[in-house]
């Protein structure tokens, strides 16, 4: 496995392009497929592309804020100390991989946003701690370990499709009614899959760790030089420096404005969290939670602003590339290409094999429509109709799409963008390792949904 992992990592580093190039190449590929398989002409497909191009603006801004507020929270002095204590637990490179993978998998199963940001930050801190203690841990492999949460998230408590069909008034309610989580997320086949990933993914990553002399250690990462909050904007000031501040400047270093905002935020946040729990966290509430917690832990506006500015440096790729994926989604949806792909898999399926083929089709669709909720909105009606005609439980169809949607994240740079930004690694240096985990995850999910559903 070590030789295989090293060979695949070398191949992906050489041949997998930058995430931005990947997005452009995928746009061209989907355009050509739609041109050959649908009745939309060249100019109409360009219209489809532009129609969808701005469809992820709100989502893109939310993701940029997840990255900025998540980084600012994790870089606050109390959170940083906690993460560093956790990152200091490994005594060797293999236990470093295991800790990072287990942490990211658990966080991803609880909430995808936590798995995305906290998993990446944990990988960075573990790599930094290992470097400081003379442990030669392979940083690209640690980054892949920090990405495992995105390969289990749709099987977890924040899964878009299972939560949507459990909500009254969802768009398929007339066909399937309201499906409780016991028929989707808490099905035995899904729980077994999560258990297999929690145990198997760390072991697989550990087996691919190169020899110590070949390990590539972390070079730099956000906040490496002076630490988040350092510098004129966020540094802890001495008494003499405080006396030299103007009244306007002193407000940025005072705790009073932060206390006002945090108090107001808690008035809204606490009842919402009590009412909906972590399952009820949507992106807006997640960002608001990160923001209020980050402000409270930093204690001053100056400290928080400095940390947020450091985190914002990592958001450029999200802001620029998300519109291109929205354009891909526009072509897939408006041209009818997605429906053709899903219907083709139905055409040769049986009641035994359909869950597997629905899962595989969701894997492929996710490469072009990397949005769990967006993919279910388009693919869901086709899958539910197929499950009805084949006499299958609708919950199995829901989970086939959900599980397939998450698995191909292992080679999809879209969801890796925040991790790549925080680790400052290219897509090719990470996706070779995460691609191996993806193959393992697809095999595990296929066996579970075929024989345990």
CSV table of C-alpha atoms in Angstrom, one decimal:
chain,number,residue,atom,x,y,z
A,1,UNK,CA,0.0,0.0,0.0
A,2,UNK,CA,2.9,2.3,0.7
A,3,UNK,CA,4.3,1.8,-2.9
A,4,UNK,CA,0.8,2.1,-4.4
A,5,UNK,CA,0.0,5.3,-2.4
A,6,UNK,CA,3.4,6.9,-3.4
A,7,UNK,CA,2.9,5.9,-7.0
A,8,UNK,CA,-0.6,7.3,-7.2
A,9,UNK,CA,0.4,10.5,-5.4
A,10,UNK,CA,3.2,11.0,-7.9
A,11,UNK,CA,0.8,10.4,-10.8
A,12,UNK,CA,-1.8,12.8,-9.4
A,13,UNK,CA,0.8,15.5,-8.6
A,14,UNK,CA,2.1,15.3,-12.2
A,15,UNK,CA,-1.2,14.9,-14.1
A,16,UNK,CA,-4.1,16.3,-12.0
A,17,UNK,CA,-4.3,20.0,-12.8
A,18,UNK,CA,-5.0,22.9,-10.5
A,19,UNK,CA,-8.5,23.0,-9.2
A,20,UNK,CA,-9.3,26.0,-11.4
A,21,UNK,CA,-8.1,24.2,-14.5
A,22,UNK,CA,-10.2,21.2,-13.4
A,23,UNK,CA,-13.3,23.4,-13.2
A,24,UNK,CA,-12.7,24.8,-16.7
A,25,UNK,CA,-11.9,21.3,-18.2
A,26,UNK,CA,-15.1,19.9,-16.6
A,27,UNK,CA,-17.1,22.7,-18.0
A,28,UNK,CA,-15.9,21.9,-21.5
A,29,UNK,CA,-16.5,18.2,-21.1
A,30,UNK,CA,-20.1,18.7,-19.9
A,31,UNK,CA,-20.7,21.1,-22.7
A,32,UNK,CA,-19.5,18.6,-25.3
A,33,UNK,CA,-21.6,15.8,-23.7
A,34,UNK,CA,-24.7,17.9,-23.7
A,35,UNK,CA,-24.0,18.9,-27.3
A,36,UNK,CA,-23.8,15.3,-28.4
A,37,UNK,CA,-26.6,13.8,-26.2
A,38,UNK,CA,-29.3,16.4,-26.0
A,39,UNK,CA,-31.3,18.5,-28.5
A,40,UNK,CA,-29.8,21.8,-27.3
A,41,UNK,CA,-27.6,23.5,-29.9
A,42,UNK,CA,-24.2,25.2,-29.3
A,43,UNK,CA,-25.6,28.7,-28.6
A,44,UNK,CA,-28.5,27.4,-26.4
A,45,UNK,CA,-26.0,25.5,-24.3
A,46,UNK,CA,-24.0,28.7,-23.8
A,47,UNK,CA,-27.3,30.3,-22.6
A,48,UNK,CA,-27.8,27.3,-20.2
A,49,UNK,CA,-24.3,27.8,-18.9
A,50,UNK,CA,-24.7,31.5,-18.3
A,51,UNK,CA,-28.2,30.9,-16.8
A,52,UNK,CA,-26.6,28.7,-14.1
A,53,UNK,CA,-23.4,30.7,-13.8
A,54,UNK,CA,-24.6,33.0,-11.0
A,55,UNK,CA,-26.8,30.3,-9.3
A,56,UNK,CA,-24.3,29.7,-6.5
A,57,UNK,CA,-23.6,33.3,-5.5
A,58,UNK,CA,-25.4,33.0,-2.2
A,59,UNK,CA,-23.9,29.6,-1.6
A,60,UNK,CA,-20.5,30.8,-2.6
A,61,UNK,CA,-20.7,33.7,-0.1
A,62,UNK,CA,-21.9,31.3,2.6
A,63,UNK,CA,-18.9,29.0,1.9
A,64,UNK,CA,-16.5,31.9,1.9
A,65,UNK,CA,-17.9,32.9,5.3
A,66,UNK,CA,-17.6,29.3,6.6
A,67,UNK,CA,-14.0,29.4,5.7
A,68,UNK,CA,-13.3,32.9,7.2
A,69,UNK,CA,-15.4,32.5,10.4
A,70,UNK,CA,-14.3,28.9,10.9
A,71,UNK,CA,-10.6,29.9,10.6
A,72,UNK,CA,-11.1,32.9,12.9
A,73,UNK,CA,-12.8,30.7,15.5
A,74,UNK,CA,-10.1,28.0,15.4
A,75,UNK,CA,-7.3,30.5,15.6
A,76,UNK,CA,-8.6,32.2,18.7
A,77,UNK,CA,-6.2,31.7,21.7
A,78,UNK,CA,-8.4,29.2,23.6
A,79,UNK,CA,-9.4,27.2,20.6
A,80,UNK,CA,-5.8,27.2,19.3
A,81,UNK,CA,-4.6,25.8,22.7
A,82,UNK,CA,-7.2,23.1,22.5
A,83,UNK,CA,-6.4,22.1,19.0
A,84,UNK,CA,-2.7,22.1,19.8
A,85,UNK,CA,-3.2,19.8,22.8
A,86,UNK,CA,-5.1,17.4,20.5
A,87,UNK,CA,-2.5,17.7,17.8
A,88,UNK,CA,0.3,16.9,20.3
A,89,UNK,CA,-1.2,13.5,21.1
A,90,UNK,CA,0.3,11.5,18.2
A,91,UNK,CA,3.7,9.9,18.9
A,92,UNK,CA,4.5,9.0,15.4
A,93,UNK,CA,3.5,9.7,11.8
A,94,UNK,CA,1.0,6.8,11.7
A,95,UNK,CA,-0.9,7.9,14.8
A,96,UNK,CA,-0.9,11.4,13.3
A,97,UNK,CA,-2.7,10.1,10.2
A,98,UNK,CA,-5.1,8.1,12.4
A,99,UNK,CA,-6.0,11.0,14.7
A,100,UNK,CA,-6.6,13.4,11.8
A,101,UNK,CA,-8.7,10.9,9.9
A,102,UNK,CA,-10.8,9.8,12.9
A,103,UNK,CA,-11.4,13.4,13.9
A,104,UNK,CA,-12.4,14.5,10.4
A,105,UNK,CA,-14.7,11.5,9.9
A,106,UNK,CA,-16.5,12.1,13.2
A,107,UNK,CA,-16.8,15.8,12.6
A,108,UNK,CA,-18.1,15.2,9.0
A,109,UNK,CA,-20.7,12.8,10.3
A,110,UNK,CA,-21.9,15.4,12.8
A,111,UNK,CA,-22.0,18.3,10.4
A,112,UNK,CA,-20.4,18.7,7.0
A,113,UNK,CA,-19.3,22.3,7.7
A,114,UNK,CA,-17.4,21.3,10.8
A,115,UNK,CA,-15.8,18.4,9.0
A,116,UNK,CA,-14.7,20.6,6.1
A,117,UNK,CA,-13.1,23.4,8.1
A,118,UNK,CA,-12.1,21.7,11.4
A,119,UNK,CA,-10.8,18.7,9.5
A,120,UNK,CA,-8.5,20.9,7.4
A,121,UNK,CA,-7.3,22.9,10.5
A,122,UNK,CA,-6.7,19.7,12.4
A,123,UNK,CA,-4.5,18.4,9.6
A,124,UNK,CA,-2.5,21.7,9.6
A,125,UNK,CA,-2.1,21.7,13.4
A,126,UNK,CA,-1.1,18.0,13.5
A,127,UNK,CA,1.4,18.5,10.7
A,128,UNK,CA,2.8,21.6,12.5
A,129,UNK,CA,3.0,19.8,15.8
A,130,UNK,CA,4.8,16.9,14.3
A,131,UNK,CA,7.3,19.2,12.6
A,132,UNK,CA,8.1,21.0,15.8
A,133,UNK,CA,8.6,17.7,17.7
A,134,UNK,CA,10.8,16.2,14.9
A,135,UNK,CA,8.2,13.6,13.7
A,136,UNK,CA,8.4,13.2,10.0
A,137,UNK,CA,4.7,13.1,9.1
A,138,UNK,CA,3.8,13.3,5.4
A,139,UNK,CA,1.8,16.5,5.1
A,140,UNK,CA,-0.2,15.7,1.8
A,141,UNK,CA,-1.3,12.5,3.4
A,142,UNK,CA,-2.4,14.3,6.6
A,143,UNK,CA,-4.3,16.7,4.4
A,144,UNK,CA,-6.1,13.8,2.7
A,145,UNK,CA,-6.9,12.4,6.2
A,146,UNK,CA,-8.4,15.8,7.0
A,147,UNK,CA,-10.7,15.5,4.0
A,148,UNK,CA,-12.3,12.2,4.9
A,149,UNK,CA,-15.3,14.0,6.5
A,150,UNK,CA,-16.5,15.1,3.1
A,151,UNK,CA,-16.8,11.4,2.1
A,152,UNK,CA,-19.2,10.6,4.9
A,153,UNK,CA,-21.1,13.8,5.4
A,154,UNK,CA,-24.3,12.9,3.5
A,155,UNK,CA,-24.6,9.8,5.6
A,156,UNK,CA,-24.4,11.9,8.7
A,157,UNK,CA,-26.7,14.2,10.7
A,158,UNK,CA,-26.5,17.1,8.2
A,159,UNK,CA,-27.2,15.1,5.1
A,160,UNK,CA,-29.3,17.3,2.8
A,161,UNK,CA,-31.5,14.7,1.0
A,162,UNK,CA,-32.4,12.7,4.2
A,163,UNK,CA,-33.2,15.8,6.1
A,164,UNK,CA,-35.2,17.3,3.2
A,165,UNK,CA,-37.5,14.2,2.8
A,166,UNK,CA,-38.0,14.3,6.6
A,167,UNK,CA,-39.5,17.8,6.3
A,168,UNK,CA,-43.2,18.4,5.7
A,169,UNK,CA,-43.9,20.1,2.4
A,170,UNK,CA,-40.8,18.8,0.5
A,171,UNK,CA,-41.2,18.6,-3.2
A,172,UNK,CA,-41.7,14.8,-3.4
A,173,UNK,CA,-44.1,14.5,-0.5
A,174,UNK,CA,-47.0,13.5,-2.7
A,175,UNK,CA,-45.0,10.5,-4.0
A,176,UNK,CA,-43.3,9.2,-0.8
A,177,UNK,CA,-44.7,11.2,2.1
A,178,UNK,CA,-42.5,12.3,4.9
A,179,UNK,CA,-39.7,9.8,5.5
A,180,UNK,CA,-38.4,9.6,9.1
A,181,UNK,CA,-34.6,9.4,9.6
A,182,UNK,CA,-35.1,5.7,10.7
A,183,UNK,CA,-35.8,5.0,7.0
A,184,UNK,CA,-32.8,6.9,5.7
A,185,UNK,CA,-29.8,7.9,7.9
A,186,UNK,CA,-30.5,5.2,10.6
A,187,UNK,CA,-30.9,2.3,8.2
A,188,UNK,CA,-28.5,-0.5,9.2
A,189,UNK,CA,-26.6,-0.4,5.9
A,190,UNK,CA,-25.8,3.3,6.4
A,191,UNK,CA,-24.7,2.8,10.0
A,192,UNK,CA,-22.5,-0.1,9.0
A,193,UNK,CA,-21.0,2.1,6.3
A,194,UNK,CA,-20.1,4.8,8.7
A,195,UNK,CA,-18.5,2.3,11.1
A,196,UNK,CA,-16.5,0.8,8.3
A,197,UNK,CA,-15.2,4.3,7.2
A,198,UNK,CA,-14.4,5.3,10.8
A,199,UNK,CA,-12.2,2.2,11.2
A,200,UNK,CA,-11.1,1.5,7.6
A,201,UNK,CA,-10.2,4.9,6.3
A,202,UNK,CA,-7.6,5.7,9.0
A,203,UNK,CA,-6.0,2.2,8.6
A,204,UNK,CA,-5.9,2.7,4.8
A,205,UNK,CA,-4.2,6.1,5.1
A,206,UNK,CA,-1.7,4.8,7.7
A,207,UNK,CA,-0.8,2.0,5.3
A,208,UNK,CA,0.1,4.5,2.6
A,209,UNK,CA,2.5,6.6,4.7
A,210,UNK,CA,5.9,6.8,3.0
A,211,UNK,CA,9.1,6.0,4.8
A,212,UNK,CA,10.3,8.8,7.2
A,213,UNK,CA,13.1,9.8,4.9
A,214,UNK,CA,10.5,10.4,2.0
A,215,UNK,CA,7.9,12.2,4.1
A,216,UNK,CA,7.1,15.8,3.0
A,217,UNK,CA,6.6,18.0,6.0
A,218,UNK,CA,4.6,21.1,6.3
A,219,UNK,CA,6.4,24.2,5.0
A,220,UNK,CA,4.0,27.0,5.9
A,221,UNK,CA,0.3,27.6,6.5
A,222,UNK,CA,-1.9,30.5,7.5
A,223,UNK,CA,-0.7,32.0,10.8
A,224,UNK,CA,2.6,30.1,10.7
A,225,UNK,CA,4.9,33.1,11.0
A,226,UNK,CA,3.6,35.0,14.0
A,227,UNK,CA,0.3,33.2,14.8
A,228,UNK,CA,-3.2,34.4,14.1
A,229,UNK,CA,-4.0,37.7,15.7
A,230,UNK,CA,-0.3,38.8,15.7
A,231,UNK,CA,0.7,42.1,14.3
A,232,UNK,CA,-0.6,45.7,14.7
A,233,UNK,CA,-4.3,44.8,14.2
A,234,UNK,CA,-4.7,42.0,16.6
A,235,UNK,CA,-1.7,41.8,18.9
A,236,UNK,CA,-2.1,41.9,22.7
A,237,UNK,CA,-1.1,45.4,23.6
A,238,UNK,CA,1.0,46.5,26.5
A,239,UNK,CA,-0.1,49.2,29.0
A,240,UNK,CA,2.1,51.8,27.3
A,241,UNK,CA,0.6,50.9,23.9
A,242,UNK,CA,-2.9,51.2,25.2
A,243,UNK,CA,-2.2,54.6,26.7
A,244,UNK,CA,-1.0,55.7,23.3
A,245,UNK,CA,-4.2,54.7,21.5
A,246,UNK,CA,-6.7,57.4,20.4
A,247,UNK,CA,-10.3,57.0,21.7
A,248,UNK,CA,-11.3,55.7,18.2
A,249,UNK,CA,-8.5,53.1,18.2
A,250,UNK,CA,-9.2,52.0,21.8
A,251,UNK,CA,-12.6,50.8,20.7
A,252,UNK,CA,-11.0,48.1,18.5
A,253,UNK,CA,-9.1,46.8,21.5
A,254,UNK,CA,-11.9,47.1,24.0
A,255,UNK,CA,-14.0,44.2,25.2
A,256,UNK,CA,-17.2,46.2,25.4
A,257,UNK,CA,-18.2,46.1,21.7
A,258,UNK,CA,-17.6,42.4,21.6
A,259,UNK,CA,-19.6,41.8,24.7
A,260,UNK,CA,-22.6,43.7,23.2
A,261,UNK,CA,-22.5,41.7,20.0
A,262,UNK,CA,-22.0,38.4,21.7
A,263,UNK,CA,-24.8,39.0,24.2
A,264,UNK,CA,-27.2,40.0,21.3
A,265,UNK,CA,-26.1,36.9,19.3
A,266,UNK,CA,-26.6,34.5,22.2
A,267,UNK,CA,-30.2,35.8,22.7
A,268,UNK,CA,-31.0,34.5,19.2
A,269,UNK,CA,-28.6,31.6,19.0
A,270,UNK,CA,-29.3,29.7,22.2
A,271,UNK,CA,-33.1,29.2,21.6
A,272,UNK,CA,-32.4,28.2,18.0
A,273,UNK,CA,-29.8,25.6,19.0
A,274,UNK,CA,-32.0,24.2,21.8
A,275,UNK,CA,-34.9,24.0,19.3
A,276,UNK,CA,-33.2,22.4,16.4
A,277,UNK,CA,-29.9,21.0,17.8
A,278,UNK,CA,-26.9,20.5,15.6
A,279,UNK,CA,-29.1,18.8,13.0
A,280,UNK,CA,-30.9,22.0,12.5
A,281,UNK,CA,-27.7,24.0,11.6
A,282,UNK,CA,-28.0,25.4,8.1
A,283,UNK,CA,-25.2,27.4,6.6
A,284,UNK,CA,-26.4,30.7,7.9
A,285,UNK,CA,-26.8,29.5,11.5
A,286,UNK,CA,-23.5,27.7,11.3
A,287,UNK,CA,-21.7,30.9,10.2
A,288,UNK,CA,-23.5,32.9,12.9
A,289,UNK,CA,-22.4,30.3,15.5
A,290,UNK,CA,-18.8,30.5,14.3
A,291,UNK,CA,-19.0,34.3,14.3
A,292,UNK,CA,-20.4,34.7,17.8
A,293,UNK,CA,-18.1,32.0,19.3
A,294,UNK,CA,-15.1,33.5,17.5
A,295,UNK,CA,-15.7,37.0,18.7
A,296,UNK,CA,-16.2,35.8,22.2
A,297,UNK,CA,-13.0,33.8,22.3
A,298,UNK,CA,-10.9,36.5,20.7
A,299,UNK,CA,-12.3,39.1,23.1
A,300,UNK,CA,-11.6,42.2,21.0
A,301,UNK,CA,-12.6,43.4,17.6
A,302,UNK,CA,-8.9,43.9,16.7
A,303,UNK,CA,-8.0,40.3,17.5
A,304,UNK,CA,-11.0,38.9,15.5
A,305,UNK,CA,-10.5,41.2,12.5
A,306,UNK,CA,-6.8,40.2,12.3
A,307,UNK,CA,-7.7,36.5,12.3
A,308,UNK,CA,-10.5,37.0,9.9
A,309,UNK,CA,-8.2,38.8,7.5
A,310,UNK,CA,-5.8,35.9,7.6
A,311,UNK,CA,-8.6,33.5,6.9
A,312,UNK,CA,-9.9,35.6,4.0
A,313,UNK,CA,-6.7,35.1,2.1
A,314,UNK,CA,-7.8,31.5,1.6
A,315,UNK,CA,-11.3,32.4,0.3
A,316,UNK,CA,-10.2,33.6,-3.2
A,317,UNK,CA,-10.5,30.2,-4.8
A,318,UNK,CA,-14.0,29.7,-3.5
A,319,UNK,CA,-15.2,33.0,-4.7
A,320,UNK,CA,-13.7,32.7,-8.2
A,321,UNK,CA,-14.4,29.0,-9.0
A,322,UNK,CA,-17.9,28.5,-7.6
A,323,UNK,CA,-19.6,30.3,-10.5
A,324,UNK,CA,-18.0,27.9,-13.0
A,325,UNK,CA,-19.5,24.9,-11.1
A,326,UNK,CA,-22.8,26.7,-11.1
A,327,UNK,CA,-22.5,27.0,-14.9
A,328,UNK,CA,-21.9,23.3,-15.1
A,329,UNK,CA,-25.0,22.7,-13.1
A,330,UNK,CA,-26.9,25.0,-15.4
A,331,UNK,CA,-25.9,22.9,-18.5
A,332,UNK,CA,-26.7,19.6,-16.7
A,333,UNK,CA,-30.1,20.7,-15.5
A,334,UNK,CA,-31.5,22.8,-18.4
A,335,UNK,CA,-30.3,20.6,-21.2
A,336,UNK,CA,-31.7,17.4,-19.7
A,337,UNK,CA,-28.3,15.8,-19.6
A,338,UNK,CA,-28.6,14.8,-16.0
A,339,UNK,CA,-32.0,13.1,-16.6
A,340,UNK,CA,-30.5,11.1,-19.5
A,341,UNK,CA,-27.7,9.9,-17.3
A,342,UNK,CA,-30.0,8.8,-14.5
A,343,UNK,CA,-32.5,7.2,-16.9
A,344,UNK,CA,-29.7,5.2,-18.6
A,345,UNK,CA,-28.7,3.6,-15.3
A,346,UNK,CA,-32.4,2.7,-14.6
A,347,UNK,CA,-32.7,1.0,-18.0
A,348,UNK,CA,-30.6,-2.0,-17.1
A,349,UNK,CA,-31.2,-2.3,-13.4
A,350,UNK,CA,-33.0,-4.9,-11.4
A,351,UNK,CA,-34.4,-4.6,-7.8
A,352,UNK,CA,-31.2,-6.1,-6.5
A,353,UNK,CA,-28.8,-4.0,-8.6
A,354,UNK,CA,-30.6,-0.7,-8.7
A,355,UNK,CA,-29.3,0.7,-5.4
A,356,UNK,CA,-25.8,0.1,-6.6
A,357,UNK,CA,-26.3,1.7,-10.0
A,358,UNK,CA,-28.1,4.6,-8.4
A,359,UNK,CA,-25.2,5.1,-6.1
A,360,UNK,CA,-22.7,5.0,-9.0
A,361,UNK,CA,-24.8,7.4,-11.1
A,362,UNK,CA,-24.8,9.8,-8.1
A,363,UNK,CA,-21.0,9.5,-7.9
A,364,UNK,CA,-20.7,10.6,-11.6
A,365,UNK,CA,-23.3,13.3,-11.3
A,366,UNK,CA,-21.6,14.7,-8.3
A,367,UNK,CA,-18.5,15.5,-10.3
A,368,UNK,CA,-20.5,18.0,-12.3
A,369,UNK,CA,-23.2,19.0,-9.7
A,370,UNK,CA,-21.2,19.1,-6.5
A,371,UNK,CA,-24.1,20.2,-4.3
A,372,UNK,CA,-26.0,17.7,-2.2
A,373,UNK,CA,-29.2,19.6,-2.1
A,374,UNK,CA,-29.0,20.7,-5.7
A,375,UNK,CA,-28.2,17.2,-6.9
A,376,UNK,CA,-31.2,15.7,-5.0
A,377,UNK,CA,-33.5,18.3,-6.4
A,378,UNK,CA,-32.7,17.2,-10.0
A,379,UNK,CA,-31.9,13.5,-9.6
A,380,UNK,CA,-34.4,12.8,-6.8
A,381,UNK,CA,-37.6,12.5,-8.8
A,382,UNK,CA,-35.9,10.1,-11.3
A,383,UNK,CA,-34.6,7.9,-8.5
A,384,UNK,CA,-37.9,7.8,-6.6
A,385,UNK,CA,-39.8,6.9,-9.7
A,386,UNK,CA,-37.4,4.1,-10.3
A,387,UNK,CA,-37.7,2.8,-6.8
A,388,UNK,CA,-41.5,2.8,-7.1
A,389,UNK,CA,-41.4,0.8,-10.4
A,390,UNK,CA,-38.9,-1.7,-9.0
A,391,UNK,CA,-40.8,-2.1,-5.7
A,392,UNK,CA,-38.0,-0.7,-3.5
A,393,UNK,CA,-38.3,1.4,-0.4
A,394,UNK,CA,-38.0,5.1,-1.2
A,395,UNK,CA,-35.5,5.5,1.7
A,396,UNK,CA,-33.1,3.2,-0.1
A,397,UNK,CA,-33.3,5.4,-3.2
A,398,UNK,CA,-32.7,8.5,-1.0
A,399,UNK,CA,-29.6,7.0,0.6
A,400,UNK,CA,-28.3,5.7,-2.7
A,401,UNK,CA,-28.1,9.3,-4.0
A,402,UNK,CA,-26.9,10.6,-0.7
A,403,UNK,CA,-24.1,8.1,-0.4
A,404,UNK,CA,-23.0,8.4,-4.1
A,405,UNK,CA,-23.0,12.2,-3.8
A,406,UNK,CA,-20.5,12.2,-1.0
A,407,UNK,CA,-18.1,9.5,-2.3
A,408,UNK,CA,-16.8,11.1,-5.4
A,409,UNK,CA,-15.8,14.1,-3.3
A,410,UNK,CA,-12.5,12.1,-3.0
A,411,UNK,CA,-11.5,13.3,-6.5
A,412,UNK,CA,-13.6,16.4,-6.8
A,413,UNK,CA,-11.6,19.6,-6.1
A,414,UNK,CA,-14.8,21.6,-5.5
A,415,UNK,CA,-15.2,20.6,-1.9
A,416,UNK,CA,-11.5,20.4,-1.4
A,417,UNK,CA,-11.0,24.1,-2.2
A,418,UNK,CA,-11.2,25.3,1.5
A,419,UNK,CA,-8.8,22.5,2.5
A,420,UNK,CA,-6.4,23.3,-0.3
A,421,UNK,CA,-6.5,27.0,0.6
A,422,UNK,CA,-5.8,26.3,4.3
A,423,UNK,CA,-3.0,23.8,3.6
A,424,UNK,CA,-1.6,25.6,0.6
A,425,UNK,CA,-1.3,22.4,-1.3
A,426,UNK,CA,-2.2,21.7,-4.9
A,427,UNK,CA,-5.1,19.4,-5.7
A,428,UNK,CA,-2.8,16.8,-7.2
A,429,UNK,CA,-0.8,16.4,-4.0
A,430,UNK,CA,-3.9,15.5,-2.0
A,431,UNK,CA,-6.4,13.9,-4.3
A,432,UNK,CA,-4.2,10.9,-5.1
A,433,UNK,CA,-4.4,9.8,-1.5
A,434,UNK,CA,-8.1,10.7,-1.1
A,435,UNK,CA,-8.8,8.9,-4.3
A,436,UNK,CA,-7.6,5.7,-2.8
A,437,UNK,CA,-9.9,6.3,0.2
A,438,UNK,CA,-12.7,7.0,-2.3
A,439,UNK,CA,-12.3,3.6,-4.0
A,440,UNK,CA,-12.4,1.9,-0.6
A,441,UNK,CA,-15.5,3.9,0.4
A,442,UNK,CA,-17.3,3.1,-2.9
A,443,UNK,CA,-16.7,-0.6,-2.4
A,444,UNK,CA,-17.9,-0.4,1.2
A,445,UNK,CA,-21.0,1.6,0.4
A,446,UNK,CA,-21.9,-0.6,-2.6
A,447,UNK,CA,-21.7,-3.8,-0.5
A,448,UNK,CA,-23.7,-2.2,2.4
A,449,UNK,CA,-26.5,-0.8,0.3
A,450,UNK,CA,-26.8,-3.9,-2.0
A,451,UNK,CA,-26.8,-6.6,0.7
A,452,UNK,CA,-28.0,-4.9,3.9
A,453,UNK,CA,-30.8,-2.7,2.5
